[in-house]
XYZ file of C-alpha atoms in Angstrom:
363
model
C 0.099 0.020 0.094
C 1.506 3.417 -0.944
C 2.712 5.710 1.809
C 1.690 9.394 1.273
C 3.593 12.470 2.596
C 1.696 14.630 4.963
C 3.346 17.875 3.715
C 3.260 17.652 -0.057
C 0.818 14.647 -0.505
C 3.270 12.753 -2.922
C 2.881 8.981 -2.840
C 5.702 6.363 -2.323
C 5.664 2.548 -2.688
C 7.317 1.913 0.637
C 7.937 3.532 4.119
C 11.778 3.676 3.612
C 11.114 5.641 0.403
C 8.743 7.901 2.277
C 11.208 8.559 5.093
C 13.948 9.562 2.738
C 11.615 11.934 1.011
C 10.358 13.247 4.328
C 13.986 14.803 5.095
C 13.552 17.084 2.205
C 10.783 18.886 4.421
C 12.403 18.430 7.971
C 16.017 19.026 7.259
C 19.525 17.565 5.839
C 20.934 15.513 8.509
C 24.028 14.377 6.508
C 26.774 16.961 6.678
C 29.855 17.295 4.462
C 33.128 17.388 6.625
C 34.966 19.346 4.056
C 32.429 22.161 3.245
C 29.245 23.263 4.384
C 26.856 21.473 2.215
C 24.081 19.246 3.770
C 22.007 16.417 2.339
C 18.728 14.663 2.955
C 20.140 11.333 1.683
C 23.345 9.477 2.685
C 23.884 8.525 -0.960
C 23.797 12.053 -1.982
C 26.511 12.924 0.538
C 28.739 9.932 -0.517
C 28.377 11.186 -4.064
C 29.245 14.633 -3.062
C 32.343 13.611 -1.125
C 33.812 12.317 -4.517
C 34.034 15.897 -5.668
C 36.508 16.519 -2.771
C 38.525 13.201 -3.121
C 38.756 13.237 -6.903
C 37.242 9.616 -6.916
C 35.681 9.544 -10.452
C 35.415 5.830 -10.869
C 32.472 5.640 -13.300
C 33.806 5.927 -16.758
C 31.612 5.990 -19.986
C 32.513 3.304 -22.491
C 31.365 5.557 -25.305
C 33.595 8.362 -24.696
C 36.416 9.468 -22.279
C 34.068 11.130 -19.725
C 34.431 9.950 -16.116
C 31.365 10.434 -13.607
C 31.461 10.580 -9.925
C 28.383 8.221 -9.509
C 26.439 5.365 -11.256
C 23.600 7.693 -11.527
C 25.466 10.471 -13.095
C 26.855 7.872 -15.636
C 23.395 6.433 -16.351
C 22.204 10.125 -17.063
C 25.241 10.694 -19.317
C 24.991 7.535 -21.351
C 21.535 8.736 -22.369
C 23.301 11.758 -24.247
C 24.671 9.142 -26.486
C 21.680 6.765 -26.735
C 18.912 9.392 -26.639
C 17.039 7.252 -24.446
C 14.042 9.143 -22.645
C 12.485 6.733 -20.273
C 10.527 9.311 -18.324
C 7.249 9.953 -20.194
C 4.669 12.703 -19.308
C 1.129 11.378 -18.629
C -0.507 14.656 -20.027
C 1.425 14.956 -23.170
C 3.725 12.942 -25.502
C 6.769 14.578 -24.230
C 9.694 12.392 -22.787
C 12.757 13.143 -20.571
C 16.159 11.752 -20.025
C 15.987 12.661 -16.187
C 13.204 12.058 -13.660
C 13.981 15.439 -12.392
C 13.245 17.071 -15.665
C 9.805 15.189 -15.939
C 9.009 16.463 -12.332
C 9.567 20.018 -13.350
C 7.696 19.537 -16.667
C 4.549 18.109 -14.807
C 4.208 21.343 -12.848
C 3.359 23.245 -16.055
C 0.265 20.833 -16.447
C -0.612 20.836 -12.859
C -0.108 24.617 -12.199
C 2.057 23.584 -9.042
C 4.462 26.497 -9.239
C 5.497 27.087 -5.640
C 8.870 28.812 -6.134
C 8.302 32.468 -6.278
C 10.923 35.236 -6.916
C 10.867 37.939 -4.180
C 12.293 40.368 -6.634
C 9.679 40.229 -9.390
C 6.426 38.412 -9.953
C 8.008 35.374 -11.670
C 7.017 31.991 -10.423
C 9.336 29.054 -11.208
C 8.707 25.192 -11.336
C 11.487 24.282 -9.292
C 13.986 25.349 -6.731
C 16.873 25.225 -9.196
C 15.024 27.223 -11.731
C 14.313 29.844 -9.052
C 18.126 30.051 -8.380
C 19.064 30.370 -11.888
C 16.339 33.114 -12.090
C 17.559 35.082 -9.145
C 20.979 35.535 -10.675
C 19.534 37.453 -13.629
C 18.594 40.041 -10.692
C 21.818 39.739 -8.834
C 24.219 39.486 -11.788
C 26.022 36.592 -9.866
C 28.172 34.415 -12.042
C 29.753 31.867 -9.583
C 31.101 29.507 -12.309
C 34.425 30.645 -13.676
C 36.483 29.093 -16.561
C 39.944 27.995 -15.645
C 41.277 28.617 -19.100
C 40.170 32.284 -19.522
C 38.467 35.030 -17.522
C 34.823 34.358 -18.454
C 32.162 33.614 -15.734
C 28.900 32.060 -15.963
C 25.530 32.098 -14.003
C 25.046 28.210 -14.621
C 27.308 25.297 -14.224
C 26.007 23.531 -17.595
C 26.869 26.767 -19.575
C 30.379 26.685 -18.070
C 30.681 23.080 -19.117
C 29.570 23.823 -22.625
C 31.961 26.759 -22.959
C 35.028 24.360 -21.571
C 34.568 22.422 -24.657
C 35.638 25.378 -26.755
C 38.947 25.064 -25.166
C 39.365 21.294 -24.763
C 37.877 20.521 -28.188
C 35.824 17.662 -26.601
C 32.889 16.659 -28.661
C 30.903 14.119 -26.539
C 27.670 13.951 -28.526
C 28.039 11.563 -31.332
C 25.498 11.160 -34.302
C 23.835 7.561 -34.397
C 23.515 8.042 -38.175
C 26.863 9.198 -39.300
C 30.278 9.803 -37.840
C 29.823 13.415 -36.941
C 30.232 14.603 -33.299
C 29.278 17.828 -31.493
C 30.198 19.798 -28.380
C 26.714 20.563 -27.362
C 23.477 18.132 -27.167
C 21.415 20.957 -28.824
C 23.645 21.060 -31.772
C 23.391 17.207 -32.083
C 19.668 17.550 -31.820
C 19.608 19.959 -34.705
C 21.942 17.812 -36.934
C 19.825 14.740 -36.213
C 16.829 16.538 -37.990
C 18.956 16.497 -41.302
C 18.679 12.732 -41.082
C 15.158 12.227 -39.858
C 13.688 15.147 -41.904
C 11.772 16.327 -38.707
C 10.677 19.860 -39.067
C 9.110 21.015 -35.782
C 9.187 24.735 -36.030
C 6.002 26.032 -38.177
C 5.297 29.271 -39.338
C 1.907 30.672 -38.167
C 1.547 32.941 -41.167
C 2.191 30.303 -43.961
C 2.698 26.576 -44.131
C 6.432 26.547 -44.167
C 8.299 24.280 -41.461
C 12.021 24.471 -40.383
C 14.363 22.212 -38.605
C 15.676 25.126 -36.381
C 14.146 27.882 -34.428
C 16.554 30.431 -35.797
C 15.515 29.502 -39.249
C 11.928 30.267 -38.380
C 12.872 33.533 -36.724
C 14.763 34.549 -40.048
C 11.964 33.550 -42.152
C 9.367 35.556 -40.231
C 11.162 38.751 -41.369
C 9.763 37.916 -44.739
C 6.408 38.328 -43.434
C 6.984 41.309 -41.134
C 9.609 43.070 -43.596
C 11.992 43.447 -40.808
C 15.667 43.989 -42.095
C 17.650 44.556 -38.916
C 21.083 44.570 -40.653
C 22.130 48.256 -41.975
C 24.857 49.105 -44.312
C 27.063 51.815 -42.820
C 27.990 53.055 -46.535
C 24.717 53.089 -48.039
C 20.879 52.880 -47.254
C 20.648 49.379 -48.025
C 19.272 46.912 -45.222
C 19.378 43.102 -45.132
C 17.535 40.317 -43.499
C 20.703 38.372 -42.891
C 24.012 39.324 -41.205
C 25.896 37.097 -43.965
C 24.105 38.997 -46.692
C 25.361 42.403 -44.988
C 28.831 41.090 -44.907
C 28.676 40.002 -48.468
C 27.350 43.528 -49.392
C 30.074 45.367 -47.460
C 32.608 43.937 -49.781
C 31.066 45.712 -52.716
C 32.155 48.956 -50.921
C 35.673 47.980 -49.855
C 36.366 46.866 -53.395
C 38.096 43.671 -51.925
C 38.159 41.180 -54.881
C 39.593 38.046 -53.616
C 37.940 35.553 -55.742
C 39.654 35.025 -59.118
C 38.561 33.165 -62.210
C 41.102 30.473 -63.311
C 39.930 30.737 -66.963
C 40.246 34.543 -67.383
C 41.556 37.562 -65.502
C 38.318 38.486 -63.861
C 37.946 39.050 -59.908
C 35.021 39.187 -57.786
C 34.084 40.350 -54.335
C 31.942 37.162 -53.571
C 32.570 33.390 -54.217
C 28.975 33.092 -55.323
C 29.702 35.860 -58.129
C 32.892 33.619 -59.215
C 30.667 30.492 -59.466
C 28.079 32.096 -61.482
C 30.950 33.753 -63.685
C 32.515 30.323 -64.101
C 29.247 28.813 -65.346
C 29.274 31.355 -68.328
C 32.429 29.697 -69.541
C 31.215 26.087 -68.995
C 27.711 26.629 -69.797
C 26.701 24.455 -66.895
C 23.268 24.559 -65.643
C 23.357 22.001 -62.809
C 19.945 23.261 -60.883
C 16.972 21.668 -62.572
C 13.322 22.412 -61.814
C 11.314 19.079 -60.619
C 8.203 20.609 -61.849
C 9.317 21.569 -65.538
C 12.262 21.051 -67.740
C 14.021 24.238 -67.009
C 17.394 24.426 -65.812
C 19.631 27.081 -64.248
C 23.265 27.953 -63.416
C 22.329 29.292 -59.876
C 20.437 27.825 -56.999
C 18.920 31.282 -56.307
C 17.517 31.430 -59.832
C 15.909 28.129 -59.532
C 14.389 28.972 -56.012
C 12.961 32.132 -57.745
C 11.608 30.130 -60.445
C 10.084 27.500 -58.384
C 7.834 30.048 -56.660
C 5.951 30.540 -60.051
C 4.724 27.003 -59.533
C 3.427 27.694 -56.048
C 0.576 29.903 -54.803
C 1.242 33.395 -53.653
C 1.849 32.721 -49.833
C 3.550 35.905 -48.861
C 0.915 38.205 -47.662
C 1.205 42.082 -46.930
C 0.601 42.909 -43.295
C -0.906 46.237 -44.176
C -3.401 45.229 -47.015
C -4.624 42.054 -48.350
C -2.330 41.583 -51.452
C -0.219 38.352 -51.806
C 2.973 37.754 -53.500
C 5.183 34.892 -54.500
C 8.537 36.250 -54.011
C 10.036 37.985 -51.085
C 11.673 40.923 -53.221
C 8.117 41.708 -54.756
C 6.760 41.712 -51.232
C 9.641 44.088 -49.971
C 9.029 46.530 -52.984
C 5.308 46.514 -52.198
C 5.726 47.535 -48.683
C 7.626 50.736 -49.629
C 4.376 51.758 -51.413
C 2.896 51.838 -47.715
C 5.972 53.369 -46.081
C 6.868 55.819 -48.882
C 10.529 54.686 -48.417
C 12.790 55.456 -51.365
C 16.170 54.112 -50.399
C 17.824 54.404 -53.748
C 19.228 57.841 -54.441
C 20.872 59.461 -57.686
C 24.100 60.721 -56.802
C 23.831 63.322 -59.712
C 20.609 64.963 -58.486
C 18.223 64.658 -55.555
C 15.729 62.125 -57.155
C 15.088 58.956 -55.127
C 13.492 55.770 -56.049
C 11.834 52.712 -54.592
C 13.638 50.127 -56.646
C 17.368 49.752 -57.822
C 15.967 49.247 -61.387
C 14.194 52.697 -61.439
C 17.309 54.382 -60.387
C 19.345 52.622 -63.309
C 16.829 53.536 -65.741
C 16.976 57.210 -64.319
C 21.028 57.235 -64.471
C 20.587 56.794 -68.204
C 19.003 60.219 -68.525
C 22.094 61.843 -67.111
C 24.447 60.110 -69.503
C 22.270 61.155 -72.676
C 22.580 64.681 -71.351
C 26.240 64.402 -71.329
């Protein structure tokens, strides 16, 4: 018959399990003789003592990591196997550790008893509250032994240390790639499984990574946060800005091996090289057209699809992001392309080019 805790009403299969749990309410009688830490369970104290003695006798057979307890080793091995034995009874989520499941269950039950005294945030666990409090205090107790960086959480320090040691403990089960962080492994695994869990709420596109979804959303919002410091152009991606900046600096590092032309971007060199070879490797799967550039293929493929990009200010829809961007300027009145010979401004670069010809004919 299960034994129920009088304080929190949790049930346990035996009296001994109940008694161990009861100490979490009444106190922590097992004290470390080397520091001031106390524990509710004798096993917990034994595991802690190994952090002082250096006894790390539980070695992983899949990598070179050594753990201080059999429990820690079991948890670590699951990072290799992907095993998640603890399943939520309310939804289909699974977890590698029982504590993670316990924290998750509170999101269903509403039992969020750990309240911050500095703001109105309520946390699902005492550890979450500790981490949260550091956002107020600025405390960063975990210091890197290789550099002067400090961190508010131990797991962030562990992840950082791998940038120094080169350790990559998270191996892919489909190929031989290894990663320094479990989250990077999870993203990589989706390249094998095809899983796309991040869905756009404004169209039907799905993505493997949350950051890809965030970037995609800029298509709908028109947000272009990366500004050129030399001209009024703006970009959706930091990489696009970096490439564009080279057009101002005049740095042409990419040279054609078939002629003497040089280019600021590698992509420009690839396109140019195709003009020598006539190669068109990018074929449309919906018709027989072929293209020398992947970008041209993507642009063409949108002619086969419906107009899924909707203007947030009116009901017009577009197939191409460039068309949506140009259309948005009709609402804002923005004319970023200015003639350097007179004071006229234009919505599109093509309009500016056409206008510039009026100056050349005058001359």
